[in-house]
Coordinates of C-alpha atoms in Angstrom, one line a residue:
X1393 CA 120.1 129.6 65.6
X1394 CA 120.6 133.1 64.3
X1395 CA 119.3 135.2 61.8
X1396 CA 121.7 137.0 59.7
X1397 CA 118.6 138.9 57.5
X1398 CA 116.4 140.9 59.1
X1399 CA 113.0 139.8 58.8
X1400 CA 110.2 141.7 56.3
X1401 CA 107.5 143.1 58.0
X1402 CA 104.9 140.8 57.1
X1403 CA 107.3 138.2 58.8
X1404 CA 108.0 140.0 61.8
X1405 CA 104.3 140.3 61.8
X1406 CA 103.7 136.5 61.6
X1407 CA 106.2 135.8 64.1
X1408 CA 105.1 137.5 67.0
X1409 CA 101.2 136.2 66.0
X1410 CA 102.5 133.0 65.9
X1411 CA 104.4 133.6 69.3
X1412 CA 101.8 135.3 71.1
X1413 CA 99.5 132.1 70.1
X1414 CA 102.3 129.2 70.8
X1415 CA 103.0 130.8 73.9
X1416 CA 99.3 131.2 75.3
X1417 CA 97.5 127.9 73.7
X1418 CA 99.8 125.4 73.0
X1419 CA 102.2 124.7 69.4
X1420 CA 100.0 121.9 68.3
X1421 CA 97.0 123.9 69.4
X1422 CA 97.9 126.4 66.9
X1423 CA 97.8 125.9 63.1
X1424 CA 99.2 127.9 60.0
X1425 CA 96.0 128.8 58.9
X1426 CA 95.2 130.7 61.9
X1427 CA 98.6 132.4 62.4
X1428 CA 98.4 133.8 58.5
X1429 CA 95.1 134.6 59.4
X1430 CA 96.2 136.6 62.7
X1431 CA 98.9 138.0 60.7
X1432 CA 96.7 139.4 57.8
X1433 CA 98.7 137.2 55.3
X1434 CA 98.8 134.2 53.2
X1435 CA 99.3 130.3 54.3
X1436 CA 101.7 131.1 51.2
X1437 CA 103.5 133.8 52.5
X1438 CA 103.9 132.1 55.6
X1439 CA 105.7 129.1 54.2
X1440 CA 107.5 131.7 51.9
X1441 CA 109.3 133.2 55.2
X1442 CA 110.1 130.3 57.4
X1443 CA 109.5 126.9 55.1
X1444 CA 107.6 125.3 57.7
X1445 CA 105.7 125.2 61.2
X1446 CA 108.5 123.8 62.8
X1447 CA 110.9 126.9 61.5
X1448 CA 108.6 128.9 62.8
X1449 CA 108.5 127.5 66.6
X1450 CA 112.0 127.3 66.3
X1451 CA 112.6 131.3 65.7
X1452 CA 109.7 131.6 68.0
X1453 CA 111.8 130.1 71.1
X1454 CA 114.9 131.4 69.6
X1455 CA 113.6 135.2 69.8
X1456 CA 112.3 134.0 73.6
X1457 CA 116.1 133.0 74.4
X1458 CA 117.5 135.9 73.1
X1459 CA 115.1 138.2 75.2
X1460 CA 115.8 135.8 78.0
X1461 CA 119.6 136.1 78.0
X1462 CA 119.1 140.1 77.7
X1463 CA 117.1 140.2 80.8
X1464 CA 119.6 138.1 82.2
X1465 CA 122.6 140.6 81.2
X1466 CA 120.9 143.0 82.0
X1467 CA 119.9 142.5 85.5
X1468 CA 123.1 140.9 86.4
X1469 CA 125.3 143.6 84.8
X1470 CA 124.2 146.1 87.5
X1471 CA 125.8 143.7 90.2
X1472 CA 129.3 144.7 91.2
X1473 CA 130.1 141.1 92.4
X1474 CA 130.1 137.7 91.6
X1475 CA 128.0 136.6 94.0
X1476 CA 125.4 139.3 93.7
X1477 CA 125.5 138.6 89.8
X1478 CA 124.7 135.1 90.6
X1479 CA 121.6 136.0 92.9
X1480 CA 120.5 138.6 90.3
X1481 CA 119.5 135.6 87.7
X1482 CA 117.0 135.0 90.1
X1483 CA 115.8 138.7 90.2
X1484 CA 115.7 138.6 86.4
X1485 CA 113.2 135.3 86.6
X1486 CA 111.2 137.6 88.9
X1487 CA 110.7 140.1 86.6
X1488 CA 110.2 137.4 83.4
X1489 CA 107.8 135.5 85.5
X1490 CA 105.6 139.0 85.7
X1491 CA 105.8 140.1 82.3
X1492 CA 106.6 137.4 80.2
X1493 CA 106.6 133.8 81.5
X1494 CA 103.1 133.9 83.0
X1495 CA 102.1 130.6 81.6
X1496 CA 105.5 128.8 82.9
X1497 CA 108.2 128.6 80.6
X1498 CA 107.8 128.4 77.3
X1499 CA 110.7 126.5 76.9
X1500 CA 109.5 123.3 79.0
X1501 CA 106.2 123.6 77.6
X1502 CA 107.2 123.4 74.0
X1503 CA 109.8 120.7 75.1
X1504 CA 106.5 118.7 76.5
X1505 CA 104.8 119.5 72.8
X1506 CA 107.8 118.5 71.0
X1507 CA 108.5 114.8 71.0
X1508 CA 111.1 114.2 68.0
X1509 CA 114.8 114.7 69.0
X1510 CA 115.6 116.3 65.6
X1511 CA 112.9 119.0 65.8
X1512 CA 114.6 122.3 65.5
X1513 CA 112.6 123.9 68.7
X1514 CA 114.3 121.0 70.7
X1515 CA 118.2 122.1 69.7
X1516 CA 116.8 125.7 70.6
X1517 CA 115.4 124.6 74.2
X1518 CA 118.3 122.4 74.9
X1519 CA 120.8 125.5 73.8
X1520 CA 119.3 127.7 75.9
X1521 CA 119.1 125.6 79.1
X1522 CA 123.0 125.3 78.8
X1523 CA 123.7 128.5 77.9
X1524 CA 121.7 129.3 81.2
X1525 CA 123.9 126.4 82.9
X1526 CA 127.2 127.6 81.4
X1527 CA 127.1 131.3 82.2
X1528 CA 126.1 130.1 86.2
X1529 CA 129.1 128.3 85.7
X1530 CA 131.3 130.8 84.4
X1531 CA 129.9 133.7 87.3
X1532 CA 130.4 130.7 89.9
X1533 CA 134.3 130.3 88.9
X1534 CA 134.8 133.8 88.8
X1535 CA 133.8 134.1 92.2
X1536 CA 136.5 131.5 92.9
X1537 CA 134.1 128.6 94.1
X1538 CA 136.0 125.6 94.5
X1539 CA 133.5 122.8 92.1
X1540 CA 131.7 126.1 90.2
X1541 CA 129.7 122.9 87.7
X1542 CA 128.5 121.5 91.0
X1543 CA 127.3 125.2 92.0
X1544 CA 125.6 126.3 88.7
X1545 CA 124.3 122.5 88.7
X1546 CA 122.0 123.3 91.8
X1547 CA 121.1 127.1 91.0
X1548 CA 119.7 125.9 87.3
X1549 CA 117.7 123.3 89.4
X1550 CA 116.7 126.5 91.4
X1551 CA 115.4 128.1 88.6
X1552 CA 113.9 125.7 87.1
X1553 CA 112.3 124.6 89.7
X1554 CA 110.7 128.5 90.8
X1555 CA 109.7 128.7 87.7
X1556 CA 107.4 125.4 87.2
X1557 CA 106.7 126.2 91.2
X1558 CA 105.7 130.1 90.1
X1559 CA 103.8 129.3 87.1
X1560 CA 101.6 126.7 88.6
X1561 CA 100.5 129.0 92.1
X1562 CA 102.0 126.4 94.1
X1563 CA 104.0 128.7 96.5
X1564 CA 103.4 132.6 95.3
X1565 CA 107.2 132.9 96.9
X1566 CA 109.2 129.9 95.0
X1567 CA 111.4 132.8 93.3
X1568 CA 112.2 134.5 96.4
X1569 CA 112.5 130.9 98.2
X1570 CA 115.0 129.8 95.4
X1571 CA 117.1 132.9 95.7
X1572 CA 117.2 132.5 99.9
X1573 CA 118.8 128.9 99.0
X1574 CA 120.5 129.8 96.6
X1575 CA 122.3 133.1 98.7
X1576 CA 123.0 129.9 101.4
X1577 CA 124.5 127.8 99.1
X1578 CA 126.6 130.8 97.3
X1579 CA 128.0 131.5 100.8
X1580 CA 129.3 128.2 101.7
X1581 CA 130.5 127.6 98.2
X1582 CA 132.6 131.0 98.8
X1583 CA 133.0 130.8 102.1
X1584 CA 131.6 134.2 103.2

């Protein structure tokens, strides 16, 4: 999902309202009287912008990816090898955890929320768990692992798993736990 418009502001206004309130109370929680209402605008204007509730979780996770996959990039990008750039995803789930995902992900918790298959927020969630899983993958190949799938396999478990670990207090270290298995299985999948 993309947007090739920029949004008006009343609907860039609306979206992080709506965002802000998916994210810390729940989608169903949340209706569209109080998001317009948040947003200083009309139940009108809201269904003007994005046609329904659903189109609006579905930019609401979409804009969450795209922010994701940025931190990503970014903390990655300032690795000068493979390896490292594969142990940096879990630094950039450090930082996210801290400023952003303090709830858990917002991803598995609008997947729990979201029931029906053909909901737009699932294609969203389901796209950004593989994108997560393909670019493990392509990082893993490119530091010339043998089964690179198998690797990026067990690090998106590793991620996954710190984050639903992080986000409910159950270990205050799962990140940095996830990223000392995951250094020990980057090793023996490179051999160094």
């Amino acid at each position: 999902m993309e947007t090739d418009k920029p949004l008006t502001p009343a609907a860039e206004r609306i979206l992080t309202v709506a965002g802000k309130l998916f994210y810390d109370n729940g989608i169903h929680a949340v209706g569209v009287d109080t998001i317009a209402a948040e947003a200083g605008v009309t139940k009108k204007t809201l269904y003007d912008r994005f046609g329904s509730k659903a189109e609006l979780v579905a930019l609401y996770l979409w804009r969450r990816d795209v922010r994701w996959r940025e931190r990503v990039h970014s903390f990655a990008g300032r690795r000068s090898t493979p390896a490292r750039r594969l142990l940096a995803v879990f630094d950039a789930l450090a930082d996210w955890l801290a400023t952003e995902n303090t709830r858990g992900c917002a991803f598995v918790n609008a997947h729990a929320e979201l029931p029906e298959a053909d909901h737009p927020g699932r294609q969203v969630i389901a796209a950004s768990k593989r994108w997560l899983l393909g670019y493990l993958r392509d990082i893993a190949a490119e530091a010339g692992v043998r089964n690179p799938a198998r690797l990026a396999e067990a690090l998106l478990i590793l991620v996954e798993g710190a984050t639903v670990a992080a986000s409910l207090d159950v270990t205050p270290t799962a990140v940095a736990t996830a990223k000392r298995v995951a250094k020990s299985l980057i090793e023996e999948a490179t051999g160094s």
